[in-house]
Coordinates of C-alpha atoms in Angstrom, one line a residue:
Chain A
M1453 CA 11.4 -11.8 47.6
S1454 CA 9.5 -10.8 51.1
R1455 CA 7.9 -8.2 53.0
E1456 CA 8.5 -8.1 57.0
G1457 CA 9.5 -11.5 56.7
R1458 CA 6.3 -12.9 54.3
P1459 CA 7.6 -14.3 51.1
I1460 CA 6.2 -12.9 48.3
P1461 CA 6.1 -14.7 44.9
V1462 CA 6.1 -12.3 41.6
T1463 CA 6.6 -13.1 38.2
A1464 CA 9.5 -11.7 36.2
K1465 CA 7.5 -8.8 35.0
E1466 CA 6.2 -7.6 38.4
Y1467 CA 9.6 -7.9 39.8
A1468 CA 10.7 -5.4 36.8
L1469 CA 8.1 -3.1 37.6
L1470 CA 8.5 -3.1 41.2
E1471 CA 12.6 -2.5 40.9
Y1472 CA 11.6 0.4 38.5
F1473 CA 9.2 1.9 41.2
M1474 CA 11.9 1.6 44.0
R1475 CA 14.8 3.0 42.0
R1476 CA 12.7 6.0 41.4
A1477 CA 11.0 5.9 44.5
G1478 CA 9.3 9.4 45.2
S1479 CA 8.9 10.5 41.9
V1480 CA 5.8 10.2 39.5
L1481 CA 6.1 8.1 36.6
T1482 CA 3.9 8.3 33.7
R1483 CA 2.3 5.1 32.2
T1484 CA 4.0 6.0 29.2
M1485 CA 7.5 5.5 31.1
I1486 CA 6.4 2.8 32.7
A1487 CA 5.4 0.8 29.8
E1488 CA 8.6 1.7 27.9
H1489 CA 10.9 1.0 30.5
V1490 CA 9.5 -2.2 31.7
W1491 CA 7.9 -3.6 28.5
D1492 CA 9.6 -1.7 26.0
L1493 CA 6.3 -1.0 24.8
T1494 CA 5.3 1.9 22.5
F1495 CA 1.6 1.1 21.4
D1496 CA -1.7 2.6 22.6
R1497 CA -3.1 -0.2 24.8
A1498 CA -0.1 0.6 27.2
S1499 CA -1.5 2.3 30.0
N1500 CA -3.8 -0.6 30.3
V1501 CA -1.4 -2.9 30.4
V1502 CA 0.5 -0.9 33.2
D1503 CA -2.7 -0.4 35.3
V1504 CA -3.3 -4.2 35.1
Y1505 CA 0.2 -5.0 36.2
V1506 CA 0.2 -2.4 39.2
K1507 CA -3.0 -3.9 40.4
H1508 CA -1.5 -7.2 40.6
L1509 CA 1.6 -5.9 42.2
R1510 CA -0.5 -4.2 44.9
D1511 CA -2.4 -7.3 45.6
K1512 CA 0.9 -8.8 46.5
I1513 CA 3.0 -6.4 48.1
D1514 CA 0.3 -4.2 50.2
V1515 CA -0.4 -5.3 53.7
A1516 CA -4.1 -4.9 54.9
G1517 CA -4.8 -1.9 56.9
S1518 CA -1.5 0.3 55.8
P1519 CA -1.8 2.7 52.9
T1520 CA -0.7 1.3 49.2
L1521 CA 2.7 1.6 48.6
I1522 CA 2.0 2.3 44.8
Q1523 CA 0.0 5.5 44.8
A1524 CA -2.0 6.6 41.6
V1525 CA -1.4 10.1 40.4
R1526 CA -4.7 11.0 38.8
G1527 CA -4.2 11.3 34.9
V1528 CA -0.5 11.0 35.2
G1529 CA 0.6 7.7 36.3
Y1530 CA 2.0 6.0 39.8
V1531 CA 4.3 7.1 42.4
F1532 CA 5.9 4.5 44.7
R1533 CA 6.3 6.2 48.5
D1534 CA 7.8 4.2 51.5
T1535 CA 5.0 5.1 53.7
R1536 CA 7.0 4.1 56.9
R1537 CA 9.7 6.8 55.9
A1538 CA 7.0 9.6 55.3
D1539 CA 5.5 8.7 58.6
A1540 CA 9.0 8.9 60.6
Chain B
M894 CA 39.7 12.2 -30.4
F895 CA 39.4 9.3 -32.9
S896 CA 36.1 8.1 -31.1
A897 CA 34.9 11.7 -31.3
I898 CA 34.5 11.7 -34.7
P899 CA 32.1 8.7 -35.8
A900 CA 30.3 9.9 -32.8
A901 CA 29.6 13.6 -34.1
L902 CA 29.2 11.8 -37.6
T903 CA 26.1 9.7 -36.2
P904 CA 22.8 11.4 -36.7
R905 CA 21.0 11.7 -33.5
T906 CA 17.6 10.9 -34.6
I907 CA 16.5 7.6 -35.1
R908 CA 14.8 8.9 -38.2
A909 CA 17.9 10.0 -39.8
Q910 CA 20.0 7.0 -38.6
L911 CA 17.2 4.5 -40.3
T912 CA 17.2 6.7 -43.7
L913 CA 21.0 6.7 -43.4
W914 CA 20.9 2.6 -43.2
Y915 CA 18.4 2.5 -45.7
L916 CA 20.4 4.3 -48.1
A917 CA 23.7 2.5 -47.5
M918 CA 22.2 -1.0 -47.9
T919 CA 20.5 0.2 -51.1
A920 CA 23.8 1.8 -52.3
G921 CA 25.6 -1.6 -51.4
A922 CA 23.2 -3.7 -53.3
L923 CA 23.3 -1.2 -56.3
A924 CA 27.0 -1.2 -56.2
V925 CA 27.4 -4.9 -56.1
F926 CA 24.8 -5.6 -59.1
A927 CA 26.5 -2.8 -61.3
V928 CA 29.8 -4.4 -60.9
F929 CA 28.5 -7.6 -61.8
V930 CA 26.7 -6.6 -64.9
F931 CA 29.8 -4.5 -66.0
V932 CA 32.2 -7.1 -65.9
A933 CA 29.4 -9.8 -67.2
R934 CA 29.0 -7.1 -70.1
A935 CA 32.8 -6.7 -70.6
R936 CA 33.6 -10.5 -70.7
A937 CA 30.8 -10.8 -73.4
L938 CA 31.9 -8.0 -75.4
D939 CA 35.5 -9.3 -75.4
R940 CA 34.5 -12.5 -76.5
E941 CA 32.4 -11.2 -79.3
T942 CA 35.4 -9.4 -80.6
D943 CA 37.6 -12.3 -80.6
A944 CA 35.3 -14.6 -82.1
E945 CA 34.9 -11.9 -85.0
L946 CA 38.4 -11.3 -85.4
E947 CA 38.8 -15.3 -85.9
I948 CA 36.4 -15.3 -88.5
T949 CA 37.8 -12.5 -90.1
A950 CA 41.2 -14.0 -90.1
Q951 CA 39.8 -17.3 -91.4
H952 CA 38.1 -15.4 -94.1
L953 CA 41.1 -13.3 -95.1
I954 CA 43.2 -16.7 -95.4
G955 CA 40.4 -18.3 -97.3
T956 CA 40.5 -15.4 -100.0
L957 CA 44.1 -15.1 -99.8
Q958 CA 44.8 -18.6 -100.0
P959 CA 45.7 -19.0 -103.9
K960 CA 48.0 -16.0 -103.7
L961 CA 49.5 -17.2 -100.6
L962 CA 50.9 -20.3 -102.4
E963 CA 53.1 -18.2 -104.6
T964 CA 56.5 -18.3 -103.2
L965 CA 57.7 -15.6 -105.5
D966 CA 57.8 -12.3 -104.4
L967 CA 54.6 -12.5 -102.4
G968 CA 54.7 -9.1 -101.1
Y969 CA 54.7 -7.5 -104.6
T970 CA 51.7 -9.9 -105.4
L971 CA 49.8 -8.6 -102.3
A972 CA 50.4 -5.2 -103.1
Q973 CA 49.0 -5.3 -106.4
D974 CA 45.5 -6.5 -105.0
R975 CA 43.8 -3.4 -104.5
D976 CA 40.9 -4.9 -102.1
L977 CA 43.4 -5.7 -99.6
A978 CA 44.4 -2.1 -98.9
D979 CA 41.1 -1.8 -97.0
Q980 CA 41.9 -4.8 -94.8
P981 CA 43.7 -4.5 -91.7
L982 CA 46.4 -7.5 -92.8
V983 CA 50.0 -8.2 -92.4
V984 CA 52.0 -11.2 -94.0
R985 CA 55.0 -12.3 -92.0
E986 CA 57.4 -15.0 -92.4
R987 CA 57.7 -17.5 -89.5
Q988 CA 60.6 -15.5 -88.0
G989 CA 59.0 -12.2 -88.1
A990 CA 59.7 -10.4 -91.1
T991 CA 57.2 -8.4 -92.9
I992 CA 56.4 -9.6 -96.0
F993 CA 53.3 -7.4 -96.3
R994 CA 51.4 -4.6 -94.8
S995 CA 48.5 -3.2 -95.6
L996 CA 47.5 0.5 -95.2
A997 CA 44.6 -0.3 -93.0
F998 CA 46.6 -2.0 -90.5
P999 CA 47.5 0.5 -87.7
S1000 CA 51.1 1.8 -87.3
L1001 CA 52.1 0.1 -83.9
S1002 CA 54.1 1.3 -81.3
E1003 CA 57.5 -0.5 -81.0
P1004 CA 56.6 -2.8 -77.9
A1005 CA 53.3 -3.7 -79.7
E1006 CA 55.1 -4.5 -83.2
A1007 CA 57.5 -6.6 -80.9
V1008 CA 54.6 -8.4 -79.6
A1009 CA 53.4 -8.9 -82.8
V1010 CA 56.9 -10.6 -84.1
D1011 CA 56.7 -12.7 -81.2
A1012 CA 53.0 -13.9 -82.1
A1013 CA 54.3 -14.6 -85.3
R1014 CA 57.2 -16.9 -84.0
T1015 CA 55.1 -18.6 -81.1
G1016 CA 51.9 -18.9 -83.2
R1017 CA 49.9 -17.2 -80.2
E1018 CA 46.7 -16.5 -81.5
L1019 CA 45.1 -13.4 -80.0
E1020 CA 47.1 -10.3 -78.2
T1021 CA 45.9 -7.1 -77.5
I1022 CA 48.3 -4.4 -78.6
N1023 CA 48.5 -0.5 -78.7
D1024 CA 49.2 1.8 -81.9
R1025 CA 51.5 4.8 -81.7
Q1026 CA 48.5 7.0 -80.5
G1027 CA 47.9 4.6 -77.5
N1028 CA 44.7 3.0 -79.2
Q1029 CA 44.0 -0.5 -78.3
Y1030 CA 43.8 -3.0 -80.7
R1031 CA 43.1 -6.8 -81.0
L1032 CA 45.6 -8.7 -82.8
A1033 CA 44.9 -12.1 -84.4
T1034 CA 47.7 -14.5 -85.7
A1035 CA 46.9 -17.6 -87.9
V1036 CA 50.0 -19.6 -89.5
V1037 CA 49.2 -20.8 -93.0
R1038 CA 51.3 -23.7 -94.4
R1039 CA 52.4 -24.5 -97.8
T1040 CA 53.4 -27.3 -99.4
G1041 CA 56.8 -27.3 -100.8
A1042 CA 57.5 -23.4 -99.0
A1043 CA 58.1 -22.4 -95.6
P1044 CA 54.8 -21.8 -93.7
I1045 CA 53.8 -18.0 -93.6
V1046 CA 51.9 -16.1 -90.9
V1047 CA 48.6 -13.9 -91.5
Q1048 CA 47.5 -11.2 -88.9
T1049 CA 44.6 -9.1 -88.9
S1050 CA 43.4 -6.9 -86.2
A1051 CA 40.2 -5.1 -84.9
P1052 CA 40.0 -2.1 -82.7
L1053 CA 38.9 -2.2 -79.3
A1054 CA 37.6 1.4 -79.1
P1055 CA 34.0 0.6 -79.9
V1056 CA 34.0 -2.0 -77.1
R1057 CA 35.6 0.5 -74.5
S1058 CA 33.1 3.0 -75.5
T1059 CA 30.3 0.8 -75.2
L1060 CA 31.4 -0.2 -71.8
R1061 CA 32.0 3.6 -71.1
Q1062 CA 28.4 4.3 -71.9
L1063 CA 27.0 1.1 -69.7
A1064 CA 29.1 2.6 -66.9
V1065 CA 27.7 6.2 -67.3
A1066 CA 24.3 4.9 -67.4
M1067 CA 24.7 2.8 -64.7
L1068 CA 26.0 5.5 -62.2
L1069 CA 23.2 7.6 -63.6
W1070 CA 20.4 5.5 -62.7
S1071 CA 22.2 4.6 -59.3
S1072 CA 22.1 7.9 -58.4
I1073 CA 18.5 8.4 -59.5
V1074 CA 17.4 5.4 -57.4
L1075 CA 19.5 6.0 -54.4
G1076 CA 17.8 9.9 -54.5
A1077 CA 14.5 8.1 -54.8
A1078 CA 16.0 5.7 -51.9
S1079 CA 16.8 8.5 -49.5
Y1080 CA 13.5 10.1 -50.0
G1081 CA 11.8 6.7 -49.6
G1082 CA 13.7 5.6 -46.4
R1083 CA 13.1 9.1 -45.0
F1084 CA 9.1 8.7 -45.4
I1085 CA 9.2 5.2 -44.1
A1086 CA 11.2 6.1 -41.3
R1087 CA 9.0 9.3 -40.4
R1088 CA 6.1 7.0 -41.1
A1089 CA 7.2 4.1 -38.8
L1090 CA 8.1 6.5 -36.2
R1091 CA 4.9 9.2 -36.2
P1092 CA 3.3 7.3 -33.5
V1093 CA 6.3 7.7 -31.0
G1094 CA 5.9 11.4 -31.5
D1095 CA 2.2 11.1 -30.8
I1096 CA 3.3 9.0 -27.5
V1097 CA 5.8 11.8 -26.5
A1098 CA 3.3 14.6 -27.3
R1099 CA 0.7 12.5 -25.1
A1100 CA 2.7 11.5 -22.5
R1101 CA 3.8 15.4 -22.1
A1102 CA 0.4 16.4 -21.5
I1103 CA -0.2 13.5 -18.8
E1104 CA 0.4 15.6 -15.6
A1105 CA 0.5 14.3 -11.8
S1106 CA -3.1 15.4 -11.2
Q1107 CA -4.8 13.6 -14.0
L1108 CA -2.9 10.3 -13.9
G1109 CA -6.0 8.8 -15.0
D1110 CA -5.1 10.0 -18.6
R1111 CA -3.9 7.3 -20.6
L1112 CA -1.9 6.7 -23.8
D1113 CA -4.4 6.0 -27.0
V1114 CA -1.8 5.5 -29.7
R1115 CA -2.9 2.5 -31.7
G1116 CA -2.2 1.2 -34.8
G1117 CA 1.5 1.5 -34.9
S1118 CA 3.2 -1.5 -34.7
E1119 CA 3.6 -4.7 -32.3
E1120 CA 6.7 -3.0 -30.9
L1121 CA 4.8 0.3 -30.4
D1122 CA 1.9 -1.1 -29.1
R1123 CA 3.8 -2.8 -26.6
L1124 CA 5.8 0.2 -25.3
V1125 CA 2.0 2.2 -25.2
E1126 CA 0.7 -0.9 -23.1
T1127 CA 4.0 -1.0 -21.0
L1128 CA 3.8 2.9 -20.1
N1129 CA -0.2 2.6 -19.5
G1130 CA 0.7 -0.3 -16.8
L1131 CA 3.4 2.1 -15.3
L1132 CA 0.8 5.0 -15.2
D1133 CA -2.0 2.5 -13.7
R1134 CA 0.8 1.2 -11.2
L1135 CA 1.8 4.9 -10.3
A1136 CA -2.3 6.5 -10.2
T1137 CA -2.8 3.5 -7.7
S1138 CA 0.1 4.3 -5.5
M1139 CA -0.6 7.9 -5.8
E1140 CA -4.4 7.5 -5.3
G1141 CA -3.7 5.5 -2.0
A1142 CA -1.1 8.1 -1.1
R1143 CA -3.8 10.7 -1.5
R1144 CA -6.6 8.9 0.4
F1145 CA -4.1 7.9 3.1
A1146 CA -3.6 11.6 3.8
A1147 CA -6.7 12.2 3.8
D1148 CA -7.6 9.7 6.1
A1149 CA -4.8 10.5 8.4
S1150 CA -5.8 14.5 8.7
H1151 CA -9.4 13.4 9.1
E1152 CA -8.2 10.8 12.1
L1153 CA -6.0 13.4 13.6
Q1154 CA -8.8 16.1 13.1
T1155 CA -11.4 14.1 15.4
P1156 CA -9.8 14.0 18.6
I1157 CA -8.2 17.8 18.2
A1158 CA -12.0 18.9 17.6
A1159 CA -13.1 16.8 20.4
M1160 CA -10.4 18.3 22.6
R1161 CA -11.3 22.1 21.0
A1162 CA -14.9 21.5 22.1
A1163 CA -14.3 20.3 25.4
L1164 CA -11.9 23.3 26.1
D1165 CA -14.4 25.6 24.4
S1166 CA -17.4 24.7 27.0
C1167 CA -14.9 24.8 29.9
L1168 CA -13.9 28.3 29.0
T1169 CA -17.5 29.7 28.2
N1170 CA -19.1 28.1 31.1
E1171 CA -18.9 30.7 34.1
R1172 CA -19.5 28.4 36.8
V1173 CA -16.7 25.7 36.5
G1174 CA -15.7 23.8 39.5
I1175 CA -12.2 22.4 40.3
E1176 CA -13.9 18.8 39.5
D1177 CA -15.1 19.8 36.2
Y1178 CA -11.7 21.0 35.2
R1179 CA -10.6 17.7 36.6
A1180 CA -13.1 15.9 34.3
V1181 CA -12.3 17.7 31.2
I1182 CA -8.4 17.3 31.7
D1183 CA -9.2 13.5 32.2
D1184 CA -10.9 13.7 28.8
L1185 CA -8.1 15.8 27.2
V1186 CA -5.5 13.3 28.4
V1187 CA -7.4 10.2 26.7
D1188 CA -7.6 12.3 23.9
L1189 CA -4.0 13.2 23.7
E1190 CA -3.1 9.6 24.1
R1191 CA -5.3 8.8 21.2
L1192 CA -3.5 11.1 19.2
S1193 CA 0.0 10.2 20.1
A1194 CA -0.7 6.7 19.4
L1195 CA -2.2 7.7 16.1
V1196 CA 1.0 9.7 15.2
R1197 CA 3.3 7.0 16.6
D1198 CA 1.4 4.6 14.2
L1199 CA 1.7 7.1 11.4
R1200 CA 5.2 7.4 11.8
L1201 CA 5.7 3.5 12.0
L1202 CA 4.2 3.3 8.3
A1203 CA 6.0 6.1 6.9
L1204 CA 9.2 4.5 8.3
A1205 CA 7.7 1.1 6.6
D1206 CA 6.8 2.3 3.5
A1207 CA 10.3 4.4 3.0
G1208 CA 12.0 0.5 4.0
H1209 CA 13.6 1.3 7.0
L1210 CA 11.7 -0.7 9.2
V1211 CA 14.1 -3.8 10.0
D1212 CA 17.5 -1.9 9.5
H1213 CA 19.4 -4.0 11.6
A1214 CA 17.9 -7.8 12.1
E1215 CA 18.6 -9.7 15.0
P1216 CA 17.7 -13.7 15.7
I1217 CA 14.2 -13.6 17.8
D1218 CA 12.6 -16.4 19.4
L1219 CA 9.4 -16.0 18.1
G1220 CA 7.5 -18.4 20.4
A1221 CA 9.0 -16.5 23.5
L1222 CA 7.8 -13.2 21.8
V1223 CA 4.2 -14.8 21.1
L1224 CA 4.4 -15.7 25.0
E1225 CA 4.8 -12.4 26.4
C1226 CA 2.5 -10.7 23.5
C1227 CA -0.2 -13.0 25.1
E1228 CA 0.6 -11.9 28.4
V1229 CA 0.7 -8.4 27.8
V1230 CA -2.7 -8.7 25.6
R1231 CA -4.2 -10.2 28.7
A1232 CA -3.2 -7.4 30.8
A1233 CA -4.2 -4.8 28.2
T1234 CA -7.6 -6.2 27.6
E1235 CA -8.3 -7.2 31.4
P1236 CA -11.2 -7.1 32.8
K1237 CA -12.8 -8.5 29.8
A1238 CA -13.4 -12.5 30.1
V1239 CA -11.7 -13.5 27.1
A1240 CA -9.0 -16.5 27.5
I1241 CA -6.0 -16.4 25.4
T1242 CA -5.0 -19.9 25.2
V1243 CA -1.8 -20.7 23.6
D1244 CA -2.3 -24.3 22.5
R1245 CA 1.4 -25.1 21.3
V1246 CA 4.5 -23.3 21.0
E1247 CA 7.9 -23.9 19.3
H1248 CA 10.6 -21.9 19.8
V1249 CA 11.1 -21.3 16.4
M1250 CA 13.6 -18.8 15.5
V1251 CA 13.4 -16.0 12.8
R1252 CA 15.3 -12.4 12.2
G1253 CA 14.2 -9.2 12.3
N1254 CA 13.3 -6.3 14.8
P1255 CA 11.6 -7.6 17.9
L1256 CA 9.9 -4.7 18.7
H1257 CA 8.3 -4.0 15.6
L1258 CA 7.3 -7.7 15.4
R1259 CA 6.1 -7.9 19.2
R1260 CA 4.0 -4.8 17.9
A1261 CA 2.6 -6.7 14.7
L1262 CA 1.3 -9.9 17.0
F1263 CA 0.1 -7.8 20.0
N1264 CA -2.3 -6.2 17.3
L1265 CA -3.5 -9.3 15.9
A1266 CA -4.0 -11.0 19.3
H1267 CA -5.4 -7.6 21.0
N1268 CA -7.9 -7.3 17.9
A1269 CA -8.6 -11.2 18.2
V1270 CA -9.9 -10.5 22.0
R1271 CA -11.6 -7.0 21.1
Y1272 CA -14.1 -8.6 18.6
S1273 CA -14.5 -11.5 20.8
P1274 CA -17.7 -12.1 23.1
E1275 CA -17.2 -12.3 26.5
G1276 CA -16.3 -16.0 27.8
S1277 CA -15.0 -17.3 24.6
N1278 CA -11.5 -18.4 23.7
V1279 CA -8.7 -16.8 21.5
H1280 CA -6.1 -20.1 20.5
V1281 CA -2.9 -19.4 19.6
T1282 CA -0.1 -21.8 18.2
V1283 CA 3.4 -21.3 17.0
Q1284 CA 5.1 -23.8 14.7
P1285 CA 7.4 -24.1 11.8
V1286 CA 6.1 -25.5 8.4
E1287 CA 8.5 -25.9 5.8
R1288 CA 10.4 -23.0 5.6
D1289 CA 8.3 -20.7 7.7
A1290 CA 7.5 -20.0 11.1
I1291 CA 3.6 -19.7 11.6
V1292 CA 1.8 -17.9 14.4
D1293 CA -1.9 -18.8 14.2
I1294 CA -4.3 -16.6 16.2
T1295 CA -7.8 -18.2 15.8
D1296 CA -10.8 -16.1 17.7
Q1297 CA -14.5 -17.0 18.1
G1298 CA -15.7 -13.6 17.5
C1299 CA -18.1 -11.7 15.1
G1300 CA -16.0 -13.0 12.1
I1301 CA -15.4 -10.5 9.0
A1302 CA -17.6 -10.5 5.8
P1303 CA -16.6 -11.7 2.9
E1304 CA -16.8 -8.5 1.2
D1305 CA -14.5 -6.8 3.8
L1306 CA -11.9 -9.5 4.0
P1307 CA -9.7 -8.4 1.1
H1308 CA -9.8 -4.9 2.5
V1309 CA -8.9 -5.6 6.3
F1310 CA -5.2 -4.9 6.0
E1311 CA -6.1 -1.6 4.2
R1312 CA -5.5 1.7 6.4
F1313 CA -8.1 3.2 8.3
Y1314 CA -10.4 0.7 6.7
R1315 CA -12.8 -0.6 9.5
T1316 CA -16.0 -3.1 8.9
D1317 CA -19.1 -2.1 9.6
K1318 CA -19.3 -3.8 12.7
A1319 CA -15.8 -2.8 13.9
R1320 CA -17.2 0.9 13.3
A1321 CA -20.3 0.1 15.4
R1322 CA -18.3 -1.0 18.2
D1323 CA -15.7 2.0 18.1
T1324 CA -13.6 0.0 20.6
G1325 CA -11.1 2.9 20.4
G1326 CA -8.5 1.8 17.9
T1327 CA -6.6 4.1 15.5
G1328 CA -8.0 1.8 12.4
L1329 CA -4.2 1.2 11.6
G1330 CA -3.7 -2.1 13.9
L1331 CA -4.1 -4.5 10.9
A1332 CA -2.4 -2.5 8.4
I1333 CA 0.5 -2.0 10.6
A1334 CA 0.8 -5.6 11.7
S1335 CA 0.7 -6.5 8.0
Q1336 CA 3.2 -3.7 7.1
I1337 CA 5.6 -5.1 9.5
V1338 CA 5.3 -8.5 8.5
R1339 CA 5.9 -7.9 5.0
S1340 CA 9.0 -5.9 5.8
H1341 CA 10.1 -9.0 7.5
G1342 CA 9.6 -10.9 4.1
G1343 CA 6.7 -12.6 5.3
H1344 CA 3.0 -12.3 5.0
I1345 CA -0.2 -12.7 6.8
G1346 CA -3.3 -14.8 5.7
V1347 CA -6.9 -14.4 6.9
T1348 CA -9.8 -16.6 6.8
S1349 CA -13.1 -15.9 8.3
A1350 CA -16.9 -16.9 8.9
V1351 CA -19.4 -14.7 10.0
D1352 CA -20.5 -15.3 13.8
E1353 CA -18.0 -17.8 13.9
G1354 CA -14.4 -16.5 14.2
S1355 CA -11.7 -15.3 12.3
S1356 CA -8.2 -17.0 11.7
F1357 CA -5.3 -14.9 11.1
A1358 CA -2.0 -16.8 10.6
V1359 CA 1.4 -14.9 10.3
F1360 CA 4.1 -16.7 8.0
L1361 CA 7.5 -15.6 8.6
P1362 CA 10.7 -16.9 7.0
L1363 CA 12.7 -19.0 9.5
A1364 CA 16.2 -17.8 10.5
T1365 CA 18.7 -20.2 8.6
T1366 CA 20.8 -20.5 11.9
A1367 CA 20.1 -23.3 14.2
A1368 CA 17.5 -22.0 17.5
P1369 CA 19.8 -21.9 20.4
P1370 CA 18.4 -23.9 22.9
F1371 CA 15.5 -22.4 24.7
E1372 CA 15.6 -20.9 28.5
A1373 CA 12.3 -21.0 30.2
R1374 CA 11.1 -17.4 31.0
D1375 CA 8.9 -16.2 34.0

């Protein structure tokens, strides 16, 4: 996996998370939806797990200076936006 | 139809059945006894009659001896003797022709006469014969040898009527007494049966009086018999278990509604204050909504937990068991726990993992392992370690999760798997759990045929060991994940 030619090492779960975001790009995904889809998880600490993995993923795929690809929606969850396309 | 008849005749109460059996046994015993006595008495009487008859015959022969030696017209000589008229006596020639017949001798029926003649010829000593009226007699025959003359035969008889009448009286007396005894026995049997079964009636009455609302009541019927005492003990044991189970369910329902009530009350309070406050800005609304989301999450987690426990109670947790690589499941769980507890600085170290196979529902098992590992991290101080191992021991797969946390007090240890049970320390920290984590873990593991062992020392740490039966099929080769 790479971004703009830069190779990015990701774990299997991070890859699954990113794939889910990209497939549903533009729509808001709740933490529960993400947890159930990526981890098959249905327990109370799931949201924290999602937050931690999203943070890891952002650290890896975001480029300094440009806005993050995975935006938080307060109190709900996250949304994946391809900012370049949005700019265009 | 055939079988319906005895079924209809069989009494329905044990009391009647016992009485009937008792009566039948007594009647049987009496009948055997009566027949034995009757037969023995009849034989003895017959022997007596025969013995007396033979004595009479010998005596007669003795008194007649001088006359019998006379050869010329013996019949006339005997007829002259008045004394002989009262004696039942017949004197015959050896071929059967009658020489003399006394008046006292019964007039025999023709077949009886033939028997008497035959007895005279063959010298048979004792015969039973009938007279013309059908009365029975015993006939004794004796052959008298004479010097210088042909032998003659002397016959005498005795009526059997007195013997028969004695036996008839005996039979009547025995029948009468037997009926009296049987009558008494039926009363006695019914009395005994009623007495023996009275405690059963008491037990029934007592058991009927116990309602679901007062399962604390116990049957206190005693002093019946060992069997009934055992029945009472068994019923009381059943009541104990029911009461415990009912009490558990009642407490669980009460606890559950209390736990559900808390976040609802919090939400209600937040909303009320928001509504009553006139000057609320958009940021305040946001804050309230954020709180509500947190409360809602907690509520829905609680409801999910309750549903899972209800499923487990109903025995539907592991409907479709599939093979699971427990080692891989534990590794995945630890990774999720790390994420779930970030940024807390507690290291989860997997010291040893063997990829042992178990069977079950992977979702639920992961849930159980997560709860245990998550708990371990939650109650561990910053900078400490949680050690995890997975290995097979004999027929079990054992997952050991050991923390260096605050530990569990000995008095709390037996209760940690109870629903909504929180130790004082756990309550004081209020780490936000539902209070069902360990209960769920334990329930899930038990549903998979395993159990969880726990050892703990206060301020040193706790160790939870999950025992799960190994799958019988050989584990497939493990493929590295991640």
